[in-house]
Coordinates of C-alpha atoms and ligand atoms in Angstrom, one line a residue:
M1267 CA 24.6 -19.2 -14.2
L1268 CA 24.1 -15.7 -14.2
R1269 CA 26.5 -15.5 -17.3
D1270 CA 24.4 -17.9 -19.2
S1271 CA 21.0 -16.2 -18.2
A1272 CA 22.2 -12.9 -19.2
R1273 CA 23.0 -14.3 -22.5
L1274 CA 19.7 -15.9 -22.9
L1275 CA 17.7 -12.8 -21.8
G1276 CA 19.7 -10.7 -24.1
A1277 CA 18.2 -7.6 -26.0
S1278 CA 15.7 -9.5 -28.5
A1279 CA 15.6 -12.8 -26.4
A1280 CA 11.7 -13.1 -25.4
A1281 CA 10.5 -16.1 -23.6
A1282 CA 10.4 -17.6 -27.2
S1283 CA 13.7 -18.1 -27.4
F1284 CA 14.5 -20.0 -24.0
P1285 CA 16.0 -23.3 -24.8
V1286 CA 14.5 -26.0 -22.8
A1287 CA 15.6 -29.4 -22.0
A1288 CA 14.2 -32.4 -23.5
T1289 CA 11.5 -34.2 -21.6
A1290 CA 11.7 -38.1 -21.0
Q1291 CA 14.7 -40.1 -21.9
P1292 CA 14.5 -43.7 -23.0
N1293 CA 14.9 -46.2 -20.5
R1294 CA 14.5 -43.8 -17.6
P1295 CA 11.7 -44.4 -14.9
P1296 CA 9.3 -41.5 -15.2
D1297 CA 10.6 -38.6 -12.9
P1298 CA 8.8 -38.5 -9.6
R1299 CA 8.6 -34.8 -9.8
A1300 CA 6.7 -34.7 -12.9
F1301 CA 3.1 -33.5 -13.3
P1302 CA 0.6 -36.0 -15.0
A1303 CA 0.6 -35.8 -18.8
G1304 CA -2.0 -33.3 -19.8
F1305 CA -1.8 -31.0 -16.7
L1306 CA -3.4 -27.8 -17.9
W1307 CA -0.7 -24.9 -17.6
G1308 CA -2.7 -21.6 -17.8
S1309 CA -2.8 -18.1 -16.9
A1310 CA -5.5 -15.9 -15.5
T1311 CA -6.8 -12.2 -16.3
A1312 CA -10.1 -10.4 -15.5
S1313 CA -12.1 -8.1 -17.4
Y1314 CA -11.6 -4.6 -15.4
Q1315 CA -8.1 -5.4 -14.8
V1316 CA -6.9 -5.8 -18.7
E1317 CA -9.7 -4.8 -21.2
G1318 CA -9.8 -1.0 -21.1
A1319 CA -11.9 0.4 -23.8
I1320 CA -14.7 1.1 -21.4
H1321 CA -16.9 3.0 -23.9
E1322 CA -16.6 0.9 -26.8
D1323 CA -19.4 -1.2 -28.7
G1324 CA -21.9 -0.2 -26.2
R1325 CA -20.2 -1.4 -22.8
G1326 CA -22.4 -0.1 -20.0
P1327 CA -20.8 1.3 -16.6
S1328 CA -19.6 -1.0 -13.9
I1329 CA -19.2 -0.3 -10.3
W1330 CA -15.4 -0.2 -10.8
D1331 CA -15.8 2.7 -13.3
T1332 CA -17.8 4.7 -10.9
F1333 CA -15.5 3.7 -7.9
S1334 CA -12.1 4.2 -9.4
H1335 CA -13.3 7.8 -10.7
T1336 CA -14.1 8.7 -7.2
P1337 CA -11.2 10.8 -5.9
G1338 CA -9.4 9.4 -3.0
K1339 CA -10.6 5.6 -3.8
T1340 CA -7.6 4.3 -5.9
F1341 CA -3.8 4.6 -5.8
Q1342 CA -2.9 7.9 -7.3
G1343 CA -6.5 7.7 -8.9
D1344 CA -5.7 5.1 -11.2
T1345 CA -8.8 3.8 -13.3
G1346 CA -9.0 0.6 -15.8
D1347 CA -10.0 2.9 -18.4
V1348 CA -7.1 1.8 -20.6
A1349 CA -5.6 -1.0 -18.6
D1350 CA -3.7 -3.3 -21.0
D1351 CA -6.0 -2.0 -23.9
F1352 CA -6.3 -6.2 -24.1
F1353 CA -9.7 -5.2 -25.8
H1354 CA -7.5 -4.3 -29.0
R1355 CA -4.2 -5.9 -28.3
Y1356 CA -5.5 -9.4 -27.6
P1357 CA -4.2 -11.2 -31.0
E1358 CA -0.9 -9.9 -29.9
D1359 CA -1.3 -11.2 -26.2
I1360 CA -2.2 -14.4 -27.6
K1361 CA 0.8 -14.9 -29.6
L1362 CA 2.7 -14.1 -26.1
M1363 CA 0.5 -17.0 -24.4
Q1364 CA 1.7 -19.3 -27.5
Q1365 CA 5.3 -18.5 -27.1
L1366 CA 4.8 -19.4 -23.4
G1367 CA 3.3 -22.6 -24.1
L1368 CA 0.2 -21.9 -22.3
K1369 CA -2.6 -24.8 -22.7
A1370 CA -5.6 -22.6 -21.3
F1371 CA -6.2 -18.9 -20.6
R1372 CA -8.9 -18.0 -17.9
F1373 CA -10.4 -14.7 -18.7
S1374 CA -13.7 -12.9 -17.5
I1375 CA -16.7 -11.4 -19.2
A1376 CA -17.6 -7.9 -18.3
W1377 CA -21.4 -8.2 -17.7
S1378 CA -22.0 -4.7 -18.6
R1379 CA -20.9 -5.3 -22.1
I1380 CA -23.4 -8.2 -22.7
F1381 CA -26.0 -6.5 -20.7
P1382 CA -25.1 -2.5 -20.4
T1383 CA -27.7 -2.1 -17.4
G1384 CA -27.3 -5.8 -16.1
A1385 CA -30.4 -6.9 -17.6
G1386 CA -32.9 -6.5 -20.4
A1387 CA -31.9 -6.1 -23.9
P1388 CA -28.6 -7.6 -24.6
N1389 CA -25.9 -6.2 -26.5
P1390 CA -24.8 -8.4 -29.6
K1391 CA -21.7 -6.1 -30.1
G1392 CA -20.6 -6.6 -26.4
L1393 CA -20.8 -10.3 -27.2
D1394 CA -18.8 -10.1 -30.4
F1395 CA -15.5 -9.3 -28.6
Y1396 CA -15.8 -12.5 -26.5
N1397 CA -16.7 -14.4 -29.8
R1398 CA -13.6 -13.0 -31.4
L1399 CA -11.5 -13.7 -28.3
V1400 CA -12.5 -17.4 -28.0
D1401 CA -12.1 -18.0 -31.7
A1402 CA -8.8 -16.5 -31.5
L1403 CA -7.6 -18.6 -28.3
L1404 CA -9.0 -21.5 -29.9
A1405 CA -7.2 -21.0 -33.1
A1406 CA -3.9 -20.8 -31.0
N1407 CA -4.8 -24.0 -29.4
I1408 CA -5.4 -22.6 -26.1
Q1409 CA -8.6 -23.8 -24.0
P1410 CA -10.8 -20.7 -22.9
F1411 CA -11.8 -20.8 -19.4
C1412 CA -14.3 -18.3 -18.6
T1413 CA -15.5 -16.8 -15.5
L1414 CA -18.8 -14.8 -15.6
F1415 CA -18.4 -12.5 -12.8
H1416 CA -15.2 -10.7 -11.6
W1417 CA -16.2 -8.1 -9.4
D1418 CA -17.5 -5.5 -12.4
L1419 CA -21.1 -5.3 -11.8
P1420 CA -23.2 -3.3 -14.0
Q1421 CA -23.6 0.1 -12.3
A1422 CA -27.2 -0.2 -13.0
L1423 CA -27.7 -3.0 -10.7
E1424 CA -25.8 -1.4 -8.1
D1425 CA -28.2 1.5 -8.3
K1426 CA -30.9 -0.8 -7.5
G1427 CA -29.2 -2.2 -4.6
G1428 CA -26.5 -4.3 -5.9
W1429 CA -25.8 -7.6 -4.1
Q1430 CA -27.9 -6.2 -1.4
N1431 CA -30.8 -7.0 -3.7
R1432 CA -31.8 -10.6 -4.1
A1433 CA -32.7 -9.6 -7.7
T1434 CA -29.1 -9.2 -8.6
S1435 CA -28.7 -13.1 -8.1
E1436 CA -31.5 -13.6 -10.4
A1437 CA -30.3 -11.1 -13.2
F1438 CA -26.8 -12.9 -12.8
A1439 CA -28.6 -16.2 -13.6
D1440 CA -30.4 -14.6 -16.8
Y1441 CA -26.8 -13.3 -17.8
A1442 CA -25.3 -16.7 -17.2
A1443 CA -28.0 -18.3 -19.1
Y1444 CA -27.3 -16.3 -22.2
I1445 CA -23.6 -16.6 -22.1
A1446 CA -24.1 -20.5 -22.0
R1447 CA -26.2 -20.1 -24.8
H1448 CA -24.1 -18.1 -26.9
L1449 CA -20.5 -19.5 -26.2
S1450 CA -20.8 -22.9 -24.9
D1451 CA -20.4 -24.5 -28.2
R1452 CA -16.8 -23.4 -27.8
I1453 CA -16.2 -22.8 -24.2
Q1454 CA -15.9 -26.2 -22.0
H1455 CA -15.4 -24.6 -18.7
F1456 CA -17.2 -21.8 -16.9
M1457 CA -16.7 -20.2 -13.5
T1458 CA -19.7 -18.8 -11.8
L1459 CA -18.3 -15.9 -9.7
N1460 CA -14.6 -15.1 -8.6
E1461 CA -13.7 -14.5 -4.9
M1462 CA -17.0 -14.3 -3.3
S1463 CA -15.4 -13.4 0.1
S1464 CA -13.4 -10.7 -1.4
F1465 CA -16.1 -8.7 -3.5
V1466 CA -18.3 -8.9 -0.5
E1467 CA -16.2 -8.3 2.6
I1468 CA -14.0 -5.8 0.7
G1469 CA -16.7 -4.0 -1.2
Y1470 CA -19.4 -3.9 1.1
K1471 CA -18.0 -4.5 4.7
D1472 CA -14.4 -2.9 4.4
G1473 CA -15.5 -0.5 1.7
R1474 CA -12.0 -0.5 0.3
H1475 CA -13.3 -1.8 -3.2
A1476 CA -16.2 -1.1 -5.2
P1477 CA -19.2 -0.2 -4.4
G1478 CA -17.2 1.4 -1.4
L1479 CA -19.7 0.4 1.4
K1480 CA -19.4 -0.2 5.2
L1481 CA -22.3 -2.2 6.1
G1482 CA -23.0 -3.9 9.3
P1483 CA -23.0 -7.6 10.3
A1484 CA -26.5 -8.6 9.1
E1485 CA -26.4 -6.6 6.1
V1486 CA -23.2 -8.2 5.0
A1487 CA -24.5 -11.8 5.7
Q1488 CA -27.2 -11.1 3.6
V1489 CA -25.0 -9.8 0.4
A1490 CA -22.9 -13.0 1.0
H1491 CA -26.1 -15.0 0.9
H1492 CA -27.2 -13.4 -2.3
A1493 CA -23.5 -13.9 -3.8
V1494 CA -23.7 -17.8 -3.2
L1495 CA -27.4 -17.8 -4.4
A1496 CA -26.2 -16.1 -7.6
H1497 CA -23.7 -18.8 -8.0
G1498 CA -26.2 -21.5 -7.3
L1499 CA -28.8 -20.1 -9.8
G1500 CA -25.9 -19.5 -12.4
V1501 CA -24.9 -23.0 -12.1
Q1502 CA -28.5 -24.1 -12.8
A1503 CA -29.0 -21.6 -15.6
I1504 CA -26.0 -22.7 -17.5
R1505 CA -26.6 -26.4 -17.1
A1506 CA -30.0 -25.8 -18.7
N1507 CA -28.4 -23.6 -21.7
A1508 CA -25.2 -25.2 -22.3
K1509 CA -23.9 -27.8 -24.4
P1510 CA -24.3 -31.0 -22.9
G1511 CA -20.8 -32.0 -20.9
T1512 CA -20.0 -28.2 -20.1
Q1513 CA -17.9 -28.0 -17.0
I1514 CA -19.3 -25.7 -14.3
G1515 CA -17.3 -24.4 -11.2
L1516 CA -16.4 -21.4 -9.5
A1517 CA -13.2 -19.4 -8.5
D1518 CA -13.2 -19.3 -4.7
S1519 CA -10.5 -17.6 -2.6
A1520 CA -11.1 -20.1 0.3
R1521 CA -9.3 -19.5 3.4
I1522 CA -6.6 -22.4 3.1
T1523 CA -5.8 -23.6 6.6
C1524 CA -2.5 -25.2 6.7
P1525 CA -1.5 -27.1 9.9
V1526 CA 1.5 -25.1 12.1
I1527 CA 3.2 -28.7 12.4
E1528 CA 2.1 -31.6 10.0
D1529 CA 1.3 -34.0 12.7
D1530 CA -2.0 -35.7 13.4
Q1531 CA -3.5 -33.4 16.0
N1532 CA -2.6 -30.3 14.0
I1533 CA -3.7 -32.0 10.5
G1534 CA -7.0 -32.7 12.2
A1535 CA -7.5 -29.2 13.4
A1536 CA -6.7 -27.9 9.8
R1537 CA -9.4 -29.7 8.5
L1538 CA -11.9 -28.7 11.0
A1539 CA -11.0 -25.1 10.6
M1540 CA -11.1 -25.4 6.5
R1541 CA -14.7 -26.1 7.0
E1542 CA -15.7 -23.8 9.7
E1543 CA -13.6 -21.0 8.2
N1544 CA -15.4 -21.1 4.7
A1545 CA -18.8 -21.5 6.3
R1546 CA -19.9 -18.7 4.6
Y1547 CA -18.9 -19.7 1.0
L1548 CA -17.2 -22.8 -0.2
T1549 CA -18.8 -24.9 2.4
A1550 CA -22.1 -23.6 1.9
V1551 CA -21.5 -24.2 -1.9
L1552 CA -20.2 -27.7 -1.7
E1553 CA -22.7 -28.8 1.2
G1554 CA -25.8 -27.1 0.2
S1555 CA -26.3 -25.4 3.9
Y1556 CA -24.6 -23.2 6.3
T1557 CA -22.8 -24.9 9.3
D1558 CA -24.8 -24.6 12.8
R1559 CA -21.7 -23.0 14.1
Y1560 CA -21.7 -20.3 11.3
L1561 CA -25.5 -19.6 11.8
R1562 CA -25.0 -19.3 15.7
R1563 CA -22.0 -17.2 15.8
L1564 CA -24.2 -14.7 13.6
G1565 CA -27.2 -15.0 15.8
P1566 CA -29.5 -12.5 15.0
A1567 CA -27.4 -11.0 12.1
A1568 CA -27.7 -14.5 10.5
P1569 CA -28.7 -14.3 6.7
R1570 CA -32.6 -14.8 5.5
F1571 CA -32.9 -17.8 3.3
T1572 CA -35.3 -20.5 2.2
P1573 CA -34.6 -24.4 1.5
A1574 CA -34.8 -23.6 -1.9
D1575 CA -32.1 -21.2 -1.9
M1576 CA -29.6 -23.7 -0.1
K1577 CA -30.8 -26.6 -2.6
A1578 CA -29.6 -24.2 -5.6
I1579 CA -26.5 -23.2 -3.7
G1580 CA -25.9 -26.8 -3.3
S1581 CA -26.1 -27.5 -7.3
P1582 CA -23.7 -30.4 -8.1
L1583 CA -20.3 -29.1 -9.8
D1584 CA -17.9 -30.5 -12.4
F1585 CA -14.9 -28.8 -10.5
V1586 CA -13.8 -26.4 -7.7
G1587 CA -11.2 -23.7 -8.7
I1588 CA -9.2 -22.3 -5.8
N1589 CA -7.2 -19.3 -6.0
C1590 CA -4.3 -19.4 -3.8
Y1591 CA -2.1 -16.5 -2.4
A1592 CA -1.8 -16.1 1.6
P1593 CA -2.8 -19.3 3.7
E1594 CA -3.5 -19.5 7.2
F1595 CA -1.8 -21.6 9.8
V1596 CA -3.9 -23.3 12.2
R1597 CA -3.1 -25.4 15.6
A1598 CA -4.9 -27.7 17.5
D1599 CA -6.2 -26.6 21.0
A1600 CA -8.6 -27.0 23.5
S1601 CA -11.4 -24.9 22.6
E1602 CA -15.2 -26.2 21.6
Q1603 CA -14.1 -25.6 18.3
G1604 CA -10.9 -27.4 18.3
Y1605 CA -8.5 -25.5 16.3
A1606 CA -7.0 -21.9 16.3
V1607 CA -6.0 -19.5 13.7
V1608 CA -2.6 -18.4 14.4
P1609 CA -2.0 -14.7 13.7
R1610 CA 0.8 -14.2 11.7
P1611 CA 3.7 -12.4 13.7
K1612 CA 4.8 -9.1 12.6
S1613 CA 7.7 -10.1 11.1
Y1614 CA 6.1 -12.7 9.0
P1615 CA 7.5 -12.2 5.4
H1616 CA 5.2 -11.2 2.5
M1617 CA 5.7 -10.1 -1.1
A1618 CA 5.3 -6.6 -2.7
S1619 CA 1.7 -6.7 -1.8
D1620 CA 1.6 -6.4 2.0
W1621 CA -1.2 -8.7 2.3
L1622 CA 0.5 -11.3 0.2
A1623 CA 2.0 -13.6 3.2
I1624 CA 4.2 -16.0 1.7
G1625 CA 2.9 -19.6 2.2
P1626 CA 3.6 -22.0 -0.3
E1627 CA 2.3 -24.9 2.0
G1628 CA -1.4 -23.7 0.7
L1629 CA -1.2 -25.1 -2.5
Y1630 CA -0.6 -28.4 -0.9
W1631 CA -3.0 -28.1 2.1
G1632 CA -5.8 -26.3 0.0
P1633 CA -6.2 -29.1 -2.7
K1634 CA -5.7 -31.8 0.0
L1635 CA -8.0 -30.3 2.6
V1636 CA -10.9 -29.7 -0.2
A1637 CA -10.4 -33.3 -1.5
E1638 CA -10.8 -34.7 1.8
L1639 CA -13.5 -32.7 2.9
W1640 CA -15.9 -32.4 -0.2
S1641 CA -14.5 -35.2 -2.9
P1642 CA -14.9 -32.8 -5.8
K1643 CA -14.9 -34.3 -9.5
A1644 CA -11.7 -32.2 -10.3
I1645 CA -9.8 -29.3 -8.5
F1646 CA -8.0 -26.4 -10.7
I1647 CA -5.9 -23.6 -9.3
T1648 CA -7.6 -20.9 -10.7
E1649 CA -5.2 -18.3 -9.3
N1650 CA -1.7 -18.2 -7.7
G1651 CA 0.9 -15.6 -8.4
T1652 CA 2.6 -12.4 -6.8
S1653 CA 3.4 -9.0 -7.2
S1654 CA 6.9 -7.8 -7.1
D1655 CA 8.7 -4.4 -7.5
D1656 CA 9.8 -5.1 -11.2
I1657 CA 12.2 -2.6 -12.6
P1658 CA 13.5 -2.9 -16.1
T1659 CA 17.4 -2.9 -16.3
A1660 CA 19.0 -0.6 -18.5
D1661 CA 19.1 -3.1 -21.6
G1662 CA 15.4 -3.8 -20.9
L1663 CA 15.5 -6.9 -18.7
V1664 CA 13.3 -7.7 -16.0
L1665 CA 14.8 -10.2 -13.5
D1666 CA 12.2 -11.0 -11.0
T1667 CA 14.2 -13.6 -9.0
D1668 CA 11.6 -12.9 -6.1
R1669 CA 8.3 -14.0 -8.3
V1670 CA 10.3 -17.0 -9.6
M1671 CA 11.2 -18.0 -6.0
F1672 CA 7.7 -17.8 -5.0
L1673 CA 6.3 -19.6 -8.0
R1674 CA 8.7 -22.3 -7.6
N1675 CA 7.8 -22.7 -4.0
Y1676 CA 4.3 -22.9 -4.4
L1677 CA 4.7 -25.1 -7.5
T1678 CA 6.6 -27.5 -5.6
Q1679 CA 3.8 -27.9 -3.0
L1680 CA 1.5 -28.4 -5.6
Q1681 CA 3.6 -30.9 -7.3
R1682 CA 3.6 -32.6 -3.6
V1683 CA -0.1 -32.9 -3.5
V1684 CA -0.6 -33.8 -7.1
G1685 CA 1.9 -36.7 -7.0
E1686 CA -0.3 -37.9 -3.9
G1687 CA -3.4 -38.3 -6.4
A1688 CA -5.2 -35.3 -5.7
P1689 CA -7.4 -34.6 -8.5
V1690 CA -5.9 -31.2 -9.6
R1691 CA -6.3 -31.1 -13.4
G1692 CA -4.7 -27.6 -13.8
Y1693 CA -3.1 -24.4 -12.7
F1694 CA -3.7 -20.8 -13.8
L1695 CA -0.8 -18.4 -13.0
W1696 CA -1.9 -14.7 -12.0
S1697 CA -1.2 -13.0 -14.1
L1698 CA -0.2 -13.1 -17.8
L1699 CA 0.3 -9.4 -17.7
D1700 CA 0.8 -6.6 -15.2
N1701 CA -2.3 -5.0 -14.8
Y1702 CA -4.9 -2.8 -12.9
E1703 CA -4.9 -4.2 -9.5
W1704 CA -7.9 -2.7 -8.0
A1705 CA -7.5 -0.2 -5.3
D1706 CA -3.4 -0.6 -6.0
G1707 CA -4.1 1.0 -9.4
Y1708 CA -0.8 0.1 -11.3
A1709 CA 1.5 0.2 -8.4
K1710 CA 1.4 -3.5 -7.9
R1711 CA 2.8 -5.5 -11.2
F1712 CA 1.6 -9.3 -10.8
G1713 CA 2.3 -10.1 -14.7
I1714 CA 4.8 -12.8 -15.8
V1715 CA 5.2 -10.4 -18.6
Y1716 CA 6.1 -6.5 -17.9
V1717 CA 3.7 -3.9 -19.3
D1718 CA 4.9 -0.2 -19.7
F1719 CA 1.5 1.5 -19.4
K1720 CA 2.6 4.3 -21.2
T1721 CA 3.6 2.8 -24.6
Q1722 CA 1.7 -0.9 -24.0
K1723 CA 4.8 -2.6 -24.7
R1724 CA 5.0 -6.1 -23.4
T1725 CA 8.2 -7.6 -22.1
P1726 CA 8.4 -11.3 -20.7
K1727 CA 10.0 -11.3 -17.5
L1728 CA 12.6 -14.0 -15.9
S1729 CA 9.6 -15.6 -14.3
A1730 CA 7.8 -16.2 -18.0
Q1731 CA 11.0 -18.1 -19.1
F1732 CA 10.6 -20.2 -15.6
Y1733 CA 7.1 -21.0 -16.6
K1734 CA 7.6 -21.7 -20.1
A1735 CA 10.6 -24.1 -18.9
T1736 CA 8.0 -25.5 -16.3
I1737 CA 5.5 -26.0 -18.8
A1738 CA 7.6 -27.6 -21.5
R1739 CA 9.0 -30.0 -18.9
N1740 CA 6.0 -30.4 -16.9
I1741 CA 8.2 -30.2 -14.2
V1742 CA 8.9 -27.4 -11.8
A1743 CA 12.0 -25.7 -13.3
Ligands
LIG422 C1 -7.1 -12.0 -6.3 C2 -8.1 -11.5 -7.5 C3 -7.4 -10.9 -9.0 C4 -6.1 -10.4 -8.6 C5 -5.4 -11.1 -7.8 C6 -4.0 -10.4 -7.2 O1 -7.6 -11.6 -5.1 O2 -9.2 -12.2 -7.8 O3 -8.4 -10.3 -9.4 O4 -6.5 -9.0 -8.0 O5 -5.8 -11.3 -6.4

């Protein structure tokens, strides 16, 4: 095996040259491990993590420019000033996507390229970049999936209170309407916000991400409310301005609650936990209300909201996007709420990022519980992937067997739930390229394509070959 892969990976052998076994053979029953025909295999990135070109074509500053340039906030002071230089190199990167056989590509728009101060007059040159990108993706037969907000809030809006200010939710809706008007002729799938819980809790409570605030519980609850409100107003704005048939969803980092043991009692507990542990975000969005228990738990720190807010927040969606990394384990217990989230033992294994506890079961229980609780029309796995301490060999190979192990196990669980009929329509691997991993800077590599940040040279890793083979055969390789 090793001999073969060494040969296949030899010097010039990029992912493109990896031979792939033929799929169906005549007179054979369909392979029970196969994903459905048309399953959308993709990969995901985000504007600040890959684009660079922060001063180009009238882009305004975002909170991540400010934060990353503040001493002591990011690993070794790393910034996204250049990142993967995707702003200039996207044609080359689309070729890589084609070689991998990607059917879809999830990217985000930098709000401050479109509205340099967050609101007011749009900057047509900023839109032009996304016009070029979308046209190039379509020409390569790759479906564009567009996220409107992946954390890079225009600094001008932060200066007016950012997500603490309800006006930010309204500005988001105006921005969403503008994008829908200009891009929905070519983009069929839009996601409003990426990972509300991350930018709210890490950015406004823990202060480890931009804008680096450490607010108290009532303020954080209000910030979270403005996030779900922005989502809801954004959905309405896209519906009102987009081409009919446009599919609207979000990309949520739901807390995924897996039963410790797959028996009725613990599965029941995991179901209860899924709804309650996501009360502030996904449950509010999919039910159009906060759970009683959530409001009781917060007491005087509960957010202020109106019935009209909740109606907007619960706007019907065409799909739910789930980002899945480190799920929780839950067991049934005798408490009033009927479940307990089990703390991870210190010895619980994780990947190169210490937060990335390994839990392939998340890709089974996430879609399963979301489907059972809320019956969405469609589910996409909008992110899944891992960091790895990738070090190229002397002959330039990146043999990331740990990433392949991770992906193989998670995808096997995804296949299990898809095989049972869950409405999962596609999967976006995070990420195509090594990129700027927020406060971890360039220290944590999540790509299936290695990037030498000094030269911007791209080298597909072993995991790229694994993914290519999986896509080509529609079976976990
Ligand atoms: C997710 C983020 C994404 C990336 C991955 C590793 O939480 O949405 O931007 O940083 O984690």
